[in-house]
Amino acid sequence: MSNHTKKRVSIVGALAATALLALAACSTSGGTATTSTSGAAAKIIKVGFSQVGSESGWRAANTKDIQATLTTANGFDLKFSDAQQKQENQIAAIRSYIAQGVDVIAFSPVVESGWDAVLQEAKAAKIPVVLTDRAVDSKDTSLYESFLGSDFVLEGQKAGEWAVKQFGDKPTNIVELQGTTGSAPANDRMAGFKKAIEGHPNLKIIASQTGNFTRAEGKTVMEGFLAANPKIDLVWAHNDDMGLGAIEAIEAAGKVPGKDIQMVTADATHDGMQALVDGKINFIVECNPLLGQQLADVIKQIMAGQAPEKRILTKETTFTQDQAKAALPTRQY
Ligand code: GYE
């Protein structure tokens, strides 16, 4: 029996004992008891969640959804911390959750590498770990129970396929605003996009630099791109926020975003969709931040001693300007 399983079995045993006691209490009170036996079995699950940071509109929606779903009313005691895009802060948060003896640790790893040691510590403490949103590159997949989130390679590929269709065989200079260096979405979106434009030598990535997924850095990096490259046809930004920063830089340079320089981004947050409707972005690949319910379900499965799916993929789509006009009024984020 694995350590995790042992812990789960003992929790299940404790729940069963509580339920039996509650039943006994009911039966001795001559049928007049008001105790609900189903309520008696519910144990609040202590979850430690380490969030990447608050770098983007996507992240704000993700945090809000997780906090709104893992509530006391839903059976959770959520401990939440923001790592401000720093791996050392996340490692410290995970260690503190281990020390507090939470039931489950969930986190969205800022970068892919360097997690083995702390995940081994969680395993030794028999605390199951769930990855949300971003992946780790650990070879030992027993270090986490499940990874839920998007297929970032596919997202990059969708952006690249759009570029191929949009520009046909015209010579096209592309600049890329990368997400946080070493993060799963930056690595994978970059790879997916490259793969899609392969075999179309007229589409050239002439510059590629990180803007750390933030609006401010997206703007500064775009200013540099504009200063160094007289002909830019397309900006491929790994998220809406960097794209929105790039729009400011393009406008400040006296050019028209969406026309003089076209834009493709990932996420489809409210502000990104608004810019798409306004014609400043040309195409957005959706990345869904609403992972709270899936996370809650996975945690409940783990606590019930069941093995969740190892990889849970999020469903998502893409938006043209017309599709954005139709979708924006009812968007949740
Ligand atoms: O695309 C970006 C955020 O990991 C999918 O992180 C997430 C990415 C998202 O900062 O806006």
XYZ file of C-alpha atoms and ligand atoms in Angstrom:
344
model
C 0.000 0.000 0.000
C 1.413 3.425 -0.897
C 1.798 6.079 1.767
C -0.949 8.177 0.188
C -3.298 5.230 0.095
C -2.574 4.498 3.765
C -3.469 8.047 4.734
C -6.648 7.937 2.659
C -7.700 4.598 4.100
C -7.215 5.871 7.628
C -9.310 8.961 6.780
C -12.027 6.777 5.269
C -11.850 4.618 8.418
C -12.224 7.692 10.611
C -15.193 8.869 8.540
C -16.855 5.460 8.859
C -16.334 5.495 12.619
C -17.843 8.991 12.868
C -20.834 7.868 10.825
C -21.340 4.812 13.059
C -21.231 6.963 16.195
C -23.746 9.335 14.655
C -26.002 6.421 13.767
C -25.718 5.048 17.302
C -26.614 8.476 18.682
C -29.685 8.561 16.432
C -30.877 5.103 17.383
C -30.645 5.721 21.148
C -32.683 8.905 20.917
C -35.845 6.999 20.086
C -36.236 8.222 16.531
C -36.623 11.847 17.552
C -33.039 12.787 16.683
C -32.490 15.778 14.476
C -28.864 14.819 13.665
C -28.296 14.281 9.962
C -26.140 11.180 9.478
C -24.951 12.365 6.045
C -23.826 15.690 7.532
C -21.946 13.923 10.308
C -19.692 12.155 7.784
C -18.562 15.337 6.031
C -14.996 16.254 6.940
C -13.568 19.617 5.973
C -10.635 19.043 3.613
C -7.581 21.189 4.271
C -6.059 22.306 0.961
C -2.860 24.321 0.552
C -2.800 26.112 -2.806
C 0.296 27.889 -4.110
C -0.592 30.255 -6.949
C 1.968 31.494 -9.513
C 1.286 35.184 -8.936
C -1.084 37.871 -10.144
C 0.608 38.597 -13.452
C -2.388 38.588 -15.800
C -6.140 38.783 -16.301
C -6.096 35.005 -16.790
C -4.460 34.541 -13.397
C -6.970 36.862 -11.693
C -9.863 34.816 -13.132
C -8.169 31.551 -12.130
C -7.587 32.711 -8.542
C -11.133 34.019 -8.210
C -12.596 30.754 -9.494
C -10.487 28.572 -7.180
C -11.315 30.713 -4.139
C -15.014 30.747 -5.045
C -15.128 26.952 -5.443
C -12.941 25.626 -2.618
C -15.133 27.188 0.069
C -16.141 26.001 3.535
C -19.684 25.526 2.237
C -18.267 23.088 -0.327
C -16.283 21.231 2.320
C -12.861 22.887 1.996
C -10.542 24.868 4.236
C -8.411 26.648 1.604
C -5.017 28.069 2.448
C -3.967 30.261 -0.469
C -0.660 31.958 -1.226
C 0.604 34.090 -4.120
C 4.234 33.364 -5.122
C 4.703 36.552 -7.160
C 6.154 34.520 -10.059
C 9.054 33.263 -7.907
C 9.826 29.565 -7.618
C 11.525 29.976 -4.240
C 8.303 31.469 -2.836
C 6.329 28.484 -4.125
C 8.783 26.013 -2.616
C 8.530 27.856 0.731
C 4.709 27.801 0.524
C 4.656 24.067 -0.221
C 7.028 23.398 2.703
C 4.777 25.407 4.992
C 1.715 23.425 3.848
C 3.632 20.218 4.606
C 4.498 21.555 8.071
C 0.842 22.476 8.673
C -0.207 18.941 7.729
C -2.794 19.866 5.101
C -4.726 17.003 3.458
C -3.850 17.967 -0.131
C -1.417 20.394 -1.766
C -2.297 21.945 -5.126
C -0.119 24.338 -7.090
C 0.453 25.923 -10.444
C 4.216 25.663 -10.984
C 5.755 28.920 -12.230
C 8.441 27.012 -14.197
C 8.659 23.357 -15.252
C 11.993 22.341 -13.678
C 13.333 22.011 -10.167
C 10.441 20.511 -8.216
C 11.636 16.989 -7.408
C 13.094 17.710 -3.966
C 10.053 19.493 -2.522
C 7.643 17.022 -4.115
C 9.634 14.184 -2.509
C 9.145 15.948 0.832
C 5.363 16.062 0.282
C 5.389 12.392 -0.660
C 7.384 11.497 2.456
C 4.792 13.387 4.528
C 2.050 11.371 2.730
C 0.404 14.506 1.352
C -0.985 14.071 -2.158
C -0.184 16.805 -4.700
C -2.318 18.060 -7.602
C -0.865 20.182 -10.407
C -3.231 22.781 -11.785
C -2.754 24.764 -14.994
C 1.004 24.231 -15.506
C 3.169 21.108 -15.735
C 6.411 20.032 -14.051
C 9.092 18.114 -15.942
C 9.747 15.568 -13.148
C 10.459 12.114 -14.569
C 8.845 10.524 -11.511
C 5.132 10.988 -12.148
C 4.294 9.360 -8.798
C 5.206 12.729 -7.250
C 1.745 14.052 -8.138
C -1.718 12.524 -8.394
C -3.099 14.464 -11.326
C -2.343 17.353 -13.664
C -5.310 19.379 -14.835
C -5.152 22.181 -17.357
C -4.799 23.117 -21.010
C -2.818 21.657 -23.894
C -0.471 24.606 -24.506
C 1.223 23.036 -27.532
C -2.162 22.810 -29.199
C -2.871 26.446 -28.326
C 0.380 27.563 -29.976
C -0.420 25.409 -32.957
C -3.862 27.002 -33.371
C -2.246 30.458 -33.368
C 0.304 29.340 -35.962
C -2.332 27.717 -38.179
C -4.304 30.958 -38.130
C -1.153 32.882 -39.185
C -0.570 30.471 -42.083
C -4.150 31.000 -43.307
C -4.161 34.734 -42.704
C -0.884 35.546 -44.496
C -0.853 32.831 -47.182
C 2.377 33.072 -49.145
C 3.046 36.777 -48.386
C 6.469 37.516 -46.840
C 5.580 37.975 -43.155
C 7.791 39.199 -40.320
C 6.647 37.895 -36.960
C 7.725 39.028 -33.498
C 7.013 36.774 -30.539
C 6.300 37.895 -26.971
C 7.109 34.869 -24.868
C 5.588 34.068 -21.486
C 7.701 33.534 -18.373
C 10.987 31.855 -19.311
C 10.945 28.150 -18.476
C 7.182 28.019 -17.834
C 5.127 25.269 -19.450
C 2.858 27.688 -21.370
C 5.851 29.622 -22.783
C 7.772 26.484 -23.770
C 4.757 24.750 -25.273
C 3.082 27.686 -27.021
C 6.405 28.535 -28.633
C 6.856 24.937 -29.820
C 3.275 24.595 -31.104
C 3.445 27.834 -33.088
C 6.809 26.922 -34.634
C 5.477 23.530 -35.649
C 2.448 25.073 -37.370
C 4.469 27.545 -39.459
C 7.124 24.986 -40.395
C 7.109 24.472 -44.153
C 6.059 28.114 -44.713
C 9.409 29.896 -45.057
C 7.655 33.167 -45.931
C 6.526 33.294 -42.268
C 9.621 34.323 -40.282
C 9.994 34.844 -36.545
C 12.436 37.769 -36.653
C 12.538 38.392 -32.868
C 11.413 36.515 -29.765
C 11.746 37.673 -26.171
C 10.034 37.168 -22.833
C 7.529 39.698 -21.556
C 6.882 37.593 -18.445
C 3.122 37.392 -19.162
C 2.590 40.986 -17.968
C 1.140 44.013 -19.738
C 3.995 46.290 -18.614
C 6.751 44.015 -19.905
C 4.818 43.272 -23.084
C 4.845 47.003 -23.765
C 8.566 47.491 -23.070
C 9.622 44.480 -25.134
C 7.414 45.613 -28.026
C 8.987 49.093 -27.887
C 12.360 47.399 -28.383
C 11.033 45.265 -31.244
C 9.598 48.347 -32.976
C 12.831 50.290 -32.582
C 14.933 47.467 -34.031
C 12.672 46.249 -36.853
C 11.206 48.594 -39.468
C 8.867 45.934 -40.894
C 6.748 43.931 -38.449
C 3.604 42.266 -39.861
C 2.435 40.143 -36.944
C 2.793 40.013 -33.175
C 2.356 36.569 -31.598
C 1.885 37.168 -27.872
C 1.718 34.167 -25.529
C -1.060 35.906 -23.587
C -3.586 38.728 -23.935
C -1.890 40.943 -21.349
C 1.424 41.121 -23.224
C -0.589 41.707 -26.414
C -2.420 44.594 -24.726
C 0.921 46.082 -23.666
C 2.184 45.674 -27.241
C -0.917 47.520 -28.532
C 0.034 50.522 -26.385
C 3.579 50.470 -27.806
C 2.315 50.155 -31.399
C -0.113 53.063 -30.964
C 2.596 55.173 -29.335
C 4.753 54.507 -32.418
C 1.966 55.935 -34.598
C 0.876 52.583 -36.075
C -2.516 50.904 -36.049
C -2.665 47.581 -34.180
C -4.811 45.003 -35.961
C -4.141 46.690 -39.336
C -0.548 47.942 -39.837
C 0.606 45.242 -37.455
C -1.673 42.269 -36.889
C -1.973 40.552 -33.508
C -2.637 36.994 -32.352
C -2.742 36.167 -28.629
C -3.703 33.387 -26.217
C -6.182 33.391 -23.256
C -9.404 35.200 -24.337
C -9.794 37.154 -21.092
C -12.318 39.973 -20.968
C -9.845 42.738 -21.895
C -8.338 40.632 -24.680
C -11.780 39.898 -26.109
C -12.663 43.604 -25.932
C -9.520 44.459 -27.952
C -10.508 41.749 -30.454
C -13.989 43.270 -30.767
C -12.373 46.708 -31.184
C -10.283 45.367 -34.082
C -6.927 45.811 -32.308
C -6.319 42.062 -32.026
C -7.075 39.800 -35.012
C -7.411 36.337 -33.447
C -7.364 34.820 -29.934
C -6.760 31.232 -28.909
C -8.762 30.510 -25.775
C -7.174 29.174 -22.576
C -9.752 28.483 -19.884
C -8.834 29.647 -16.351
C -11.950 28.227 -14.673
C -10.282 25.190 -13.103
C -11.891 25.387 -9.631
C -14.589 22.756 -10.069
C -12.257 20.227 -11.685
C -9.768 20.787 -8.863
C -12.487 20.305 -6.229
C -13.618 17.068 -7.905
C -10.071 15.683 -8.122
C -9.398 16.466 -4.449
C -12.636 14.801 -3.348
C -11.751 11.714 -5.372
C -8.315 11.532 -3.761
C -9.812 11.895 -0.280
C -12.283 9.112 -1.038
C -9.364 6.811 -1.858
C -10.015 6.832 -5.601
C -7.334 7.476 -8.218
C -8.176 10.544 -10.336
C -7.300 10.711 -14.034
C -3.579 11.440 -14.298
C -4.117 14.100 -17.005
C -7.311 16.162 -17.192
C -7.561 18.428 -20.227
C -9.541 21.655 -20.405
C -11.892 22.212 -23.342
C -11.282 25.420 -25.269
C -11.908 27.174 -28.561
C -10.631 30.090 -30.696
C -12.171 33.488 -31.528
C -12.235 35.643 -34.636
C -13.369 39.274 -34.274
C -16.964 38.358 -35.222
C -17.050 35.396 -32.854
C -15.743 37.645 -30.069
C -18.580 40.128 -30.662
C -21.094 37.342 -30.177
C -19.347 35.788 -27.159
C -18.245 38.828 -25.133
C -21.584 39.768 -23.521
C -21.903 36.388 -21.804
C -18.232 35.708 -20.984
C -17.585 34.761 -17.350
C -14.095 36.260 -17.230
O -1.923 32.061 -20.354
C -1.139 33.613 -18.740
C -0.821 33.441 -17.307
O -0.448 29.376 -17.128
C -2.147 29.288 -18.748
O -0.336 32.113 -17.229
C -1.440 30.103 -17.751
C -0.833 31.373 -18.301
C -1.795 32.306 -19.015
O -0.032 34.366 -16.783
O -1.964 34.723 -18.962
